[in-house]
Short mmCIF file of C-alpha atoms in Angstrom, two decimals:
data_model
loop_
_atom_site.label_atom_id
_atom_site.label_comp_id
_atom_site.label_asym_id
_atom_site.label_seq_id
_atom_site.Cartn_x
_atom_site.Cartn_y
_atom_site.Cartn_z
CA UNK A 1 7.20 -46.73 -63.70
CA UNK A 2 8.75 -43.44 -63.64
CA UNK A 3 8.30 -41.31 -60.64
CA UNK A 4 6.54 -37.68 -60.79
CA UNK A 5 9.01 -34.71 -60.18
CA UNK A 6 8.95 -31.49 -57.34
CA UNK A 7 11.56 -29.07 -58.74
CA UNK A 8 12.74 -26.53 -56.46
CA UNK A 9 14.12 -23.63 -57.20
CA UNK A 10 16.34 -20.93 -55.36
CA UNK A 11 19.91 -19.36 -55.89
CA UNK A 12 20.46 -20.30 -52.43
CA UNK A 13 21.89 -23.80 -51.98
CA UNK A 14 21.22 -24.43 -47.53
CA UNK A 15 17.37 -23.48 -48.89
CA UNK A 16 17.55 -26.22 -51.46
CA UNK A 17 18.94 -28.38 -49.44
CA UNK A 18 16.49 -27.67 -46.66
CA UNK A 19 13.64 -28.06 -49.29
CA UNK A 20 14.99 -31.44 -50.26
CA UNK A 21 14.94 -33.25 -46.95
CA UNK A 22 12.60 -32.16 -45.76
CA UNK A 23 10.34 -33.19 -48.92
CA UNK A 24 12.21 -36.58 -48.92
CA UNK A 25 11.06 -36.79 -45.29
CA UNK A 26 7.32 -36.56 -46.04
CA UNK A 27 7.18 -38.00 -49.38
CA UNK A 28 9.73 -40.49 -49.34
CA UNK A 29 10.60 -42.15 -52.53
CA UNK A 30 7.09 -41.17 -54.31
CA UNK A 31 9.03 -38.31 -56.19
CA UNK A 32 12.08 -37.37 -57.60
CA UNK A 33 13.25 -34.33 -56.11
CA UNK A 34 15.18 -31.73 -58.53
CA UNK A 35 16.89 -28.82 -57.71
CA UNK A 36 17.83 -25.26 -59.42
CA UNK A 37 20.24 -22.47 -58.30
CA UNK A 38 18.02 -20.39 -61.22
CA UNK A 39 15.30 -19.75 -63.36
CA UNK A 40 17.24 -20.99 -66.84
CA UNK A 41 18.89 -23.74 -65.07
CA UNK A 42 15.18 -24.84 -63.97
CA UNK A 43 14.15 -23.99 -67.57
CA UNK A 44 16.87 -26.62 -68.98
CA UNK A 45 15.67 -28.93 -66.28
CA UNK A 46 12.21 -28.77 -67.15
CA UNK A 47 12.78 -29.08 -70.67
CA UNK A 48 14.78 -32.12 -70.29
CA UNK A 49 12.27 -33.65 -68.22
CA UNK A 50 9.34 -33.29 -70.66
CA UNK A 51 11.36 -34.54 -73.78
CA UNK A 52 12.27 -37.93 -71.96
CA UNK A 53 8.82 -38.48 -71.20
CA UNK A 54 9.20 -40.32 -68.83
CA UNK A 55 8.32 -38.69 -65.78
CA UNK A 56 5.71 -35.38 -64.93
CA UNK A 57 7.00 -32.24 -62.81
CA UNK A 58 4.03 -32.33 -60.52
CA UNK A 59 5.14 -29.04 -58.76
CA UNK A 60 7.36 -26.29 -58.96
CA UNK A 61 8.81 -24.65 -55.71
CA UNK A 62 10.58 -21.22 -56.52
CA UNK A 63 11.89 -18.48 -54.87
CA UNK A 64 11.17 -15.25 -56.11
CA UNK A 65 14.48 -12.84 -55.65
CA UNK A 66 16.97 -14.82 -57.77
CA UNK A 67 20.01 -13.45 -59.90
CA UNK A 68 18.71 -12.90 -63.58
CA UNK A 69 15.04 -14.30 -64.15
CA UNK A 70 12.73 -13.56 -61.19
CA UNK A 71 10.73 -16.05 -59.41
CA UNK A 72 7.41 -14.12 -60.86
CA UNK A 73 8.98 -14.10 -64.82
CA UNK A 74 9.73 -17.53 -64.34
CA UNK A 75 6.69 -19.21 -63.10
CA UNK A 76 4.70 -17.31 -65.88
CA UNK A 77 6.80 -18.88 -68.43
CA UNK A 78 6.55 -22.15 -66.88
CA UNK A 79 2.59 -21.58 -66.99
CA UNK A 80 2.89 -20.55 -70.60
CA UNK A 81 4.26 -24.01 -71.65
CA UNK A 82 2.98 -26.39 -68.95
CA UNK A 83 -0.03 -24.88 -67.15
CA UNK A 84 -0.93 -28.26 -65.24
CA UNK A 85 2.03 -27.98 -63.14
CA UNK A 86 1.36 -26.21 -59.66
CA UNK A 87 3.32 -23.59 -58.89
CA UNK A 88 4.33 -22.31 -55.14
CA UNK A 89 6.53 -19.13 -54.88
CA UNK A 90 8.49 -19.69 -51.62
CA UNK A 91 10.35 -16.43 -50.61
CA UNK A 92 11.60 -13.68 -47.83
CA UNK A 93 10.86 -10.36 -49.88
CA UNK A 94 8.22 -10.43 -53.10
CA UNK A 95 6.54 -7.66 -53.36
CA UNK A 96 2.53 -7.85 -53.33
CA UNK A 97 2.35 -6.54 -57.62
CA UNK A 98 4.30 -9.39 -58.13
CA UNK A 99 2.45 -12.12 -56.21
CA UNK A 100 -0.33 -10.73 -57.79
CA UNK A 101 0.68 -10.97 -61.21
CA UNK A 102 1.98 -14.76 -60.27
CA UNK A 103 -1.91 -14.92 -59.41
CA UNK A 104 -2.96 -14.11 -61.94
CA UNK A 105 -1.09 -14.93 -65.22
CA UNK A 106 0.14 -18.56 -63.50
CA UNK A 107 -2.50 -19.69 -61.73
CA UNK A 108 -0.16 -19.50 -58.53
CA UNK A 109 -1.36 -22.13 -56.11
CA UNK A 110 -0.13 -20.64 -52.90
CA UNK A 111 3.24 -17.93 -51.55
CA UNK A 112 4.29 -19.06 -48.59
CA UNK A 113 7.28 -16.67 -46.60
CA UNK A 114 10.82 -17.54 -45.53
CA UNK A 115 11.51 -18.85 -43.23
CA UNK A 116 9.05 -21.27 -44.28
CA UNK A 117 6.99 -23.69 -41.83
CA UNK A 118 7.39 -27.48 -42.65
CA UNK A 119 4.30 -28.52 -42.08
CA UNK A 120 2.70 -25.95 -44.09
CA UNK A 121 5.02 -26.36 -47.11
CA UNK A 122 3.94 -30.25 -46.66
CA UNK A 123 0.10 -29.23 -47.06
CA UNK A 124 0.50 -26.84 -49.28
CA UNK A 125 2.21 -29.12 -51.94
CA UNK A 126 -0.74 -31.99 -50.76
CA UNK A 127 -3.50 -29.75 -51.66
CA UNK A 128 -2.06 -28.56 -55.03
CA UNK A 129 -1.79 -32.13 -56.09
#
């Protein structure tokens, strides 16, 4: 049985990193854990995902002030095509109109601020799935 995906995404690699053990440490092997230095690279990640069919992204952590496509931009497209997917927007510096927008045109489940708690990035992903 394939396992569901959490796909985060940040153009800084000690963040995704972070993310990643600390999601393996909670979690354990109940998810695959993929990782994205950017919006399109997420974008090809995502799309290869739901063409094998094998597996769900379940959530979708993303920074918002990344090099080309903006955390906002790219969690509305991501909405667009797959609006079951929760989305958390996990940064130091969005401004508000943004996180708004996020709000409101993705369905954003929760922003939560560098540096980031654990435990709260934990529950946060719990309660969105």
């Amino acid at each position: 049985m394939p396992k569901p995906v959490i796909l985060c995404v940040d153009d800084e690699v000690v963040i995704l990193n972070s993310l990643k053990i600390q999601l393996k440490k909670e979690f354990g092997d109940a998810y695959l854990y993929e990782v994205a230095e950017n919006a399109d690279e997420a974008l090809e990640i995502i799309e290869e995902i739901q063409e094998e069919d094998e597996s769900d992204i379940l959530v979708i952590v993303s920074d918002w002030l990344m090099p080309g496509i903006k955390g906002d931009e790219f969690l509305i497209r991501v909405h667009q095509k797959y609006p079951k997917i929760v989305k958390v927007m996990l940064t130091g510096q969005a401004d508000e109109v943004a996180i708004e927008r996020v709000k409101k045109q993705a369905n954003l489940h929760r922003c939560l601020y560098k540096p980031w708690d654990g435990q709260e990035l934990v529950e946060t992903i719990k309660s969105g799935l």
